[in-house]
Amino acid sequence: DDSSKSSEAQPGKWSAADAGGALDDWREVQDAINDARKELKVTVLTPLMPEELQGWLWSCTELNRLVISGGALTEIPADIAKLTQLTTLIVADNALESLPEELEELVE
């Protein structure tokens, strides 16, 4: 039956099933991982970035542009330095109190 094959995760691809369904809230992150996208926009409605989002977001190693919106974010995790191709970070309209020192690692 071909219908069962379509629901199976493909090798090298992420799916909500791989994450126990937790990634459903950030479908755009799943798509960015699967498509090796260079740009991504995520919405974070909490003061701290949810742990499950961070795990997948830092896997988007091809990103060179990241937009984080939502208005509530107070800090950017230090692991943002894992996005070594990142050249543009937009975090406007958030409640940031400071920026991580690790951002300096991304500057050439």
CSV table of N, CA and C in Angstrom, one decimal:
chain,number,residue,atom,x,y,z
A,1,ASP,N,0.8,-1.2,0.0
A,1,ASP,CA,0.0,0.0,0.0
A,1,ASP,C,0.9,1.2,0.0
A,2,ASP,N,0.8,2.1,-1.0
A,2,ASP,CA,1.6,3.3,-1.2
A,2,ASP,C,1.3,4.4,-0.2
A,3,SER,N,0.0,4.4,0.4
A,3,SER,CA,-0.3,5.4,1.3
A,3,SER,C,0.5,5.4,2.6
A,4,SER,N,0.9,4.2,3.0
A,4,SER,CA,1.7,4.1,4.2
A,4,SER,C,3.1,4.6,4.0
A,5,LYS,N,3.6,4.5,2.8
A,5,LYS,CA,4.9,5.0,2.5
A,5,LYS,C,5.0,6.5,2.6
A,6,SER,N,3.9,7.2,2.2
A,6,SER,CA,3.9,8.6,2.2
A,6,SER,C,4.0,9.2,3.6
A,7,SER,N,3.6,8.5,4.6
A,7,SER,CA,3.6,9.0,5.9
A,7,SER,C,4.9,8.7,6.7
A,8,GLU,N,5.7,7.9,6.1
A,8,GLU,CA,7.0,7.5,6.7
A,8,GLU,C,8.0,8.7,6.5
A,9,ALA,N,8.9,8.9,7.5
A,9,ALA,CA,9.9,9.9,7.3
A,9,ALA,C,10.9,9.4,6.3
A,10,GLN,N,11.4,10.3,5.5
A,10,GLN,CA,12.4,10.0,4.5
A,10,GLN,C,13.8,10.1,5.2
A,11,PRO,N,14.8,9.2,4.8
A,11,PRO,CA,16.1,9.3,5.3
A,11,PRO,C,16.7,10.7,5.1
A,12,GLY,N,17.3,11.3,6.2
A,12,GLY,CA,17.9,12.6,6.0
A,12,GLY,C,16.9,13.7,6.2
A,13,LYS,N,15.7,13.4,6.4
A,13,LYS,CA,14.6,14.5,6.5
A,13,LYS,C,14.1,14.4,7.9
A,14,TRP,N,13.6,15.6,8.3
A,14,TRP,CA,13.0,15.7,9.6
A,14,TRP,C,11.5,15.7,9.4
A,15,SER,N,10.8,15.2,10.4
A,15,SER,CA,9.3,15.3,10.4
A,15,SER,C,8.8,15.5,11.8
A,16,ALA,N,7.6,16.0,11.9
A,16,ALA,CA,7.0,16.2,13.2
A,16,ALA,C,7.0,14.9,14.0
A,17,ALA,N,6.9,13.7,13.3
A,17,ALA,CA,6.9,12.4,14.0
A,17,ALA,C,8.3,12.2,14.6
A,18,ASP,N,9.3,12.6,14.0
A,18,ASP,CA,10.7,12.5,14.6
A,18,ASP,C,10.8,13.2,15.9
A,19,ALA,N,10.1,14.3,16.0
A,19,ALA,CA,10.1,15.1,17.2
A,19,ALA,C,9.0,14.8,18.2
A,20,GLY,N,8.3,13.8,18.0
A,20,GLY,CA,7.2,13.4,18.8
A,20,GLY,C,6.1,14.4,18.7
A,21,GLY,N,6.0,15.1,17.5
A,21,GLY,CA,4.9,16.0,17.2
A,21,GLY,C,5.2,17.4,17.7
A,22,ALA,N,6.3,17.6,18.5
A,22,ALA,CA,6.6,18.9,19.1
A,22,ALA,C,6.9,20.0,18.0
A,23,LEU,N,7.4,19.5,16.9
A,23,LEU,CA,7.8,20.5,15.8
A,23,LEU,C,6.6,21.0,15.1
A,24,ASP,N,5.4,20.5,15.3
A,24,ASP,CA,4.2,21.0,14.6
A,24,ASP,C,4.0,22.5,14.8
A,25,ASP,N,4.4,23.0,15.9
A,25,ASP,CA,4.2,24.4,16.2
A,25,ASP,C,5.2,25.3,15.3
A,26,TRP,N,6.2,24.7,14.8
A,26,TRP,CA,7.2,25.4,14.1
A,26,TRP,C,7.5,24.7,12.7
A,27,ARG,N,6.4,24.5,12.0
A,27,ARG,CA,6.5,23.8,10.7
A,27,ARG,C,7.5,24.4,9.8
A,28,GLU,N,7.7,25.8,9.9
A,28,GLU,CA,8.6,26.5,9.0
A,28,GLU,C,10.1,26.0,9.3
A,29,VAL,N,10.4,25.7,10.6
A,29,VAL,CA,11.7,25.2,10.9
A,29,VAL,C,11.9,23.8,10.3
A,30,GLN,N,10.9,23.0,10.4
A,30,GLN,CA,11.0,21.6,9.7
A,30,GLN,C,11.3,21.8,8.2
A,31,ASP,N,10.6,22.7,7.6
A,31,ASP,CA,10.8,22.9,6.2
A,31,ASP,C,12.2,23.5,5.9
A,32,ALA,N,12.7,24.3,6.7
A,32,ALA,CA,14.0,24.9,6.5
A,32,ALA,C,15.1,23.8,6.6
A,33,ILE,N,14.9,22.9,7.6
A,33,ILE,CA,15.9,21.8,7.7
A,33,ILE,C,15.8,20.9,6.5
A,34,ASN,N,14.6,20.5,6.1
A,34,ASN,CA,14.5,19.6,5.0
A,34,ASN,C,14.9,20.2,3.7
A,35,ASP,N,14.7,21.5,3.5
A,35,ASP,CA,15.1,22.1,2.2
A,35,ASP,C,16.4,22.9,2.2
A,36,ALA,N,17.2,22.8,3.3
A,36,ALA,CA,18.4,23.5,3.5
A,36,ALA,C,18.3,24.9,3.1
A,37,ARG,N,17.2,25.6,3.7
A,37,ARG,CA,16.9,27.0,3.4
A,37,ARG,C,18.0,27.9,3.9
A,38,LYS,N,18.1,29.0,3.2
A,38,LYS,CA,19.1,30.1,3.6
A,38,LYS,C,18.4,31.1,4.5
A,39,GLU,N,17.1,31.2,4.4
A,39,GLU,CA,16.3,32.2,5.2
A,39,GLU,C,15.2,31.6,6.0
A,40,LEU,N,14.9,32.1,7.2
A,40,LEU,CA,13.9,31.6,8.0
A,40,LEU,C,13.3,32.7,8.9
A,41,LYS,N,12.0,32.6,9.1
A,41,LYS,CA,11.3,33.5,10.0
A,41,LYS,C,10.6,32.7,11.0
A,42,VAL,N,10.8,32.9,12.3
A,42,VAL,CA,10.1,32.2,13.4
A,42,VAL,C,9.4,33.2,14.3
A,43,THR,N,8.3,32.8,14.9
A,43,THR,CA,7.6,33.6,15.8
A,43,THR,C,7.7,32.9,17.2
A,44,VAL,N,8.2,33.7,18.2
A,44,VAL,CA,8.4,33.2,19.5
A,44,VAL,C,7.5,34.1,20.4
A,45,LEU,N,6.5,33.5,21.1
A,45,LEU,CA,5.6,34.3,21.9
A,45,LEU,C,5.9,34.3,23.4
A,46,THR,N,7.1,33.7,23.7
A,46,THR,CA,7.4,33.6,25.1
A,46,THR,C,8.7,34.3,25.4
A,47,PRO,N,9.0,34.7,26.6
A,47,PRO,CA,10.3,35.5,26.9
A,47,PRO,C,11.5,34.7,26.6
A,48,LEU,N,11.5,33.4,26.8
A,48,LEU,CA,12.7,32.5,26.5
A,48,LEU,C,12.3,31.6,25.3
A,49,MET,N,13.3,31.4,24.4
A,49,MET,CA,13.0,30.5,23.3
A,49,MET,C,12.8,29.1,23.8
A,50,PRO,N,11.7,28.4,23.4
A,50,PRO,CA,11.5,27.0,23.9
A,50,PRO,C,12.6,26.1,23.5
A,51,GLU,N,13.0,25.2,24.4
A,51,GLU,CA,14.1,24.3,24.2
A,51,GLU,C,13.9,23.4,23.0
A,52,GLU,N,12.7,22.9,22.7
A,52,GLU,CA,12.5,22.1,21.5
A,52,GLU,C,12.7,22.9,20.2
A,53,LEU,N,12.4,24.1,20.2
A,53,LEU,CA,12.6,25.0,19.0
A,53,LEU,C,14.1,25.1,18.8
A,54,GLN,N,14.8,25.4,19.9
A,54,GLN,CA,16.3,25.6,19.8
A,54,GLN,C,17.0,24.4,19.2
A,55,GLY,N,16.6,23.2,19.6
A,55,GLY,CA,17.2,22.0,19.1
A,55,GLY,C,17.2,21.9,17.6
A,56,TRP,N,16.0,22.3,17.0
A,56,TRP,CA,15.9,22.2,15.6
A,56,TRP,C,16.4,23.4,14.9
A,57,LEU,N,16.2,24.6,15.5
A,57,LEU,CA,16.7,25.8,14.9
A,57,LEU,C,18.2,25.8,14.7
A,58,TRP,N,19.0,25.3,15.6
A,58,TRP,CA,20.4,25.2,15.5
A,58,TRP,C,20.8,24.2,14.5
A,59,SER,N,19.9,23.4,14.0
A,59,SER,CA,20.2,22.4,13.0
A,59,SER,C,20.1,23.0,11.6
A,60,CYS,N,19.6,24.2,11.5
A,60,CYS,CA,19.5,24.9,10.2
A,60,CYS,C,20.8,25.6,9.8
A,61,THR,N,21.8,24.8,9.7
A,61,THR,CA,23.2,25.3,9.5
A,61,THR,C,23.4,26.1,8.2
A,62,GLU,N,22.5,26.0,7.3
A,62,GLU,CA,22.7,26.7,6.0
A,62,GLU,C,22.1,28.2,6.1
A,63,LEU,N,21.5,28.5,7.2
A,63,LEU,CA,20.8,29.8,7.3
A,63,LEU,C,21.8,30.9,7.2
A,64,ASN,N,21.5,31.9,6.4
A,64,ASN,CA,22.3,33.2,6.4
A,64,ASN,C,21.4,34.4,6.8
A,65,ARG,N,20.1,34.1,7.0
A,65,ARG,CA,19.2,35.2,7.4
A,65,ARG,C,18.2,34.6,8.3
A,66,LEU,N,18.1,35.1,9.6
A,66,LEU,CA,17.1,34.6,10.5
A,66,LEU,C,16.3,35.8,11.1
A,67,VAL,N,15.0,35.7,11.1
A,67,VAL,CA,14.1,36.7,11.6
A,67,VAL,C,13.4,36.1,12.8
A,68,ILE,N,13.5,36.6,14.0
A,68,ILE,CA,12.7,36.1,15.1
A,68,ILE,C,11.8,37.2,15.6
A,69,SER,N,10.5,37.0,15.5
A,69,SER,CA,9.5,38.0,15.8
A,69,SER,C,8.6,37.4,16.9
A,70,GLY,N,7.7,38.2,17.4
A,70,GLY,CA,6.8,37.7,18.4
A,70,GLY,C,6.5,38.7,19.5
A,71,GLY,N,7.6,39.6,19.8
A,71,GLY,CA,7.4,40.6,20.7
A,71,GLY,C,7.8,40.3,22.2
A,72,ALA,N,8.0,39.1,22.5
A,72,ALA,CA,8.2,38.7,23.9
A,72,ALA,C,9.6,38.3,24.3
A,73,LEU,N,10.4,37.9,23.3
A,73,LEU,CA,11.7,37.3,23.5
A,73,LEU,C,12.6,38.3,24.3
A,74,THR,N,13.2,37.8,25.4
A,74,THR,CA,14.1,38.7,26.2
A,74,THR,C,15.5,38.3,26.1
A,75,GLU,N,15.8,37.1,25.5
A,75,GLU,CA,17.2,36.8,25.3
A,75,GLU,C,17.4,35.9,24.1
A,76,ILE,N,18.5,35.9,23.5
A,76,ILE,CA,18.9,35.0,22.4
A,76,ILE,C,19.9,34.0,23.0
A,77,PRO,N,19.6,32.7,22.8
A,77,PRO,CA,20.5,31.7,23.3
A,77,PRO,C,21.9,31.8,22.7
A,78,ALA,N,22.9,31.5,23.5
A,78,ALA,CA,24.3,31.6,23.1
A,78,ALA,C,24.6,30.6,21.9
A,79,ASP,N,23.8,29.5,21.8
A,79,ASP,CA,24.0,28.6,20.7
A,79,ASP,C,23.7,29.1,19.4
A,80,ILE,N,23.2,30.3,19.3
A,80,ILE,CA,23.0,31.0,18.0
A,80,ILE,C,24.4,30.9,17.2
A,81,ALA,N,25.5,30.9,17.9
A,81,ALA,CA,26.8,30.8,17.2
A,81,ALA,C,27.0,29.5,16.4
A,82,LYS,N,26.1,28.5,16.6
A,82,LYS,CA,26.1,27.3,15.8
A,82,LYS,C,25.7,27.6,14.3
A,83,LEU,N,25.0,28.7,14.1
A,83,LEU,CA,24.6,29.1,12.7
A,83,LEU,C,25.7,29.9,12.1
A,84,THR,N,26.8,29.2,11.7
A,84,THR,CA,28.0,29.8,11.3
A,84,THR,C,27.9,30.5,9.9
A,85,GLN,N,26.8,30.3,9.2
A,85,GLN,CA,26.6,31.0,7.9
A,85,GLN,C,25.8,32.2,8.0
A,86,LEU,N,25.3,32.5,9.3
A,86,LEU,CA,24.4,33.6,9.5
A,86,LEU,C,25.1,34.9,9.3
A,87,THR,N,24.5,35.7,8.4
A,87,THR,CA,25.0,37.1,8.2
A,87,THR,C,24.0,38.2,8.5
A,88,THR,N,22.7,37.8,8.7
A,88,THR,CA,21.6,38.7,9.0
A,88,THR,C,20.8,38.1,10.1
A,89,LEU,N,20.6,38.9,11.2
A,89,LEU,CA,19.8,38.5,12.3
A,89,LEU,C,18.9,39.6,12.6
A,90,ILE,N,17.6,39.4,12.5
A,90,ILE,CA,16.6,40.5,12.7
A,90,ILE,C,15.7,40.0,13.9
A,91,VAL,N,15.8,40.8,15.0
A,91,VAL,CA,15.0,40.5,16.2
A,91,VAL,C,14.2,41.7,16.7
A,92,ALA,N,13.8,42.5,15.7
A,92,ALA,CA,13.1,43.7,16.0
A,92,ALA,C,11.7,43.4,16.7
A,93,ASP,N,11.2,44.4,17.4
A,93,ASP,CA,10.0,44.2,18.1
A,93,ASP,C,9.9,43.1,19.1
A,94,ASN,N,11.0,42.9,19.8
A,94,ASN,CA,11.1,42.0,20.9
A,94,ASN,C,11.5,42.7,22.2
A,95,ALA,N,11.6,42.1,23.3
A,95,ALA,CA,11.9,42.7,24.6
A,95,ALA,C,13.3,42.3,25.0
A,96,LEU,N,14.3,42.3,24.1
A,96,LEU,CA,15.7,41.8,24.4
A,96,LEU,C,16.3,42.7,25.4
A,97,GLU,N,16.9,42.0,26.4
A,97,GLU,CA,17.6,42.8,27.5
A,97,GLU,C,19.1,42.9,27.2
A,98,SER,N,19.6,41.9,26.4
A,98,SER,CA,21.0,41.9,26.0
A,98,SER,C,21.2,41.0,24.8
A,99,LEU,N,22.4,41.0,24.2
A,99,LEU,CA,22.7,40.1,23.2
A,99,LEU,C,23.9,39.2,23.6
A,100,PRO,N,23.9,37.9,23.2
A,100,PRO,CA,24.9,37.0,23.7
A,100,PRO,C,26.3,37.4,23.1
A,101,GLU,N,27.3,37.3,23.9
A,101,GLU,CA,28.7,37.6,23.4
A,101,GLU,C,29.1,36.7,22.2
A,102,GLU,N,28.4,35.5,22.1
A,102,GLU,CA,28.7,34.5,21.0
A,102,GLU,C,28.4,35.1,19.7
A,103,LEU,N,27.6,36.1,19.6
A,103,LEU,CA,27.3,36.7,18.3
A,103,LEU,C,28.5,37.3,17.6
A,104,GLU,N,29.5,37.7,18.4
A,104,GLU,CA,30.8,38.2,17.9
A,104,GLU,C,31.5,37.1,17.1
A,105,GLU,N,31.3,35.8,17.4
A,105,GLU,CA,31.9,34.7,16.7
A,105,GLU,C,31.4,34.7,15.2
A,106,LEU,N,30.2,35.2,15.0
A,106,LEU,CA,29.7,35.2,13.6
A,106,LEU,C,30.2,36.4,12.8
A,107,VAL,N,30.8,37.3,13.4
A,107,VAL,CA,31.3,38.5,12.6
A,107,VAL,C,32.7,38.2,12.0
A,108,GLU,N,32.9,38.4,10.8
A,108,GLU,CA,34.2,38.2,10.2
A,108,GLU,C,34.9,39.5,10.0
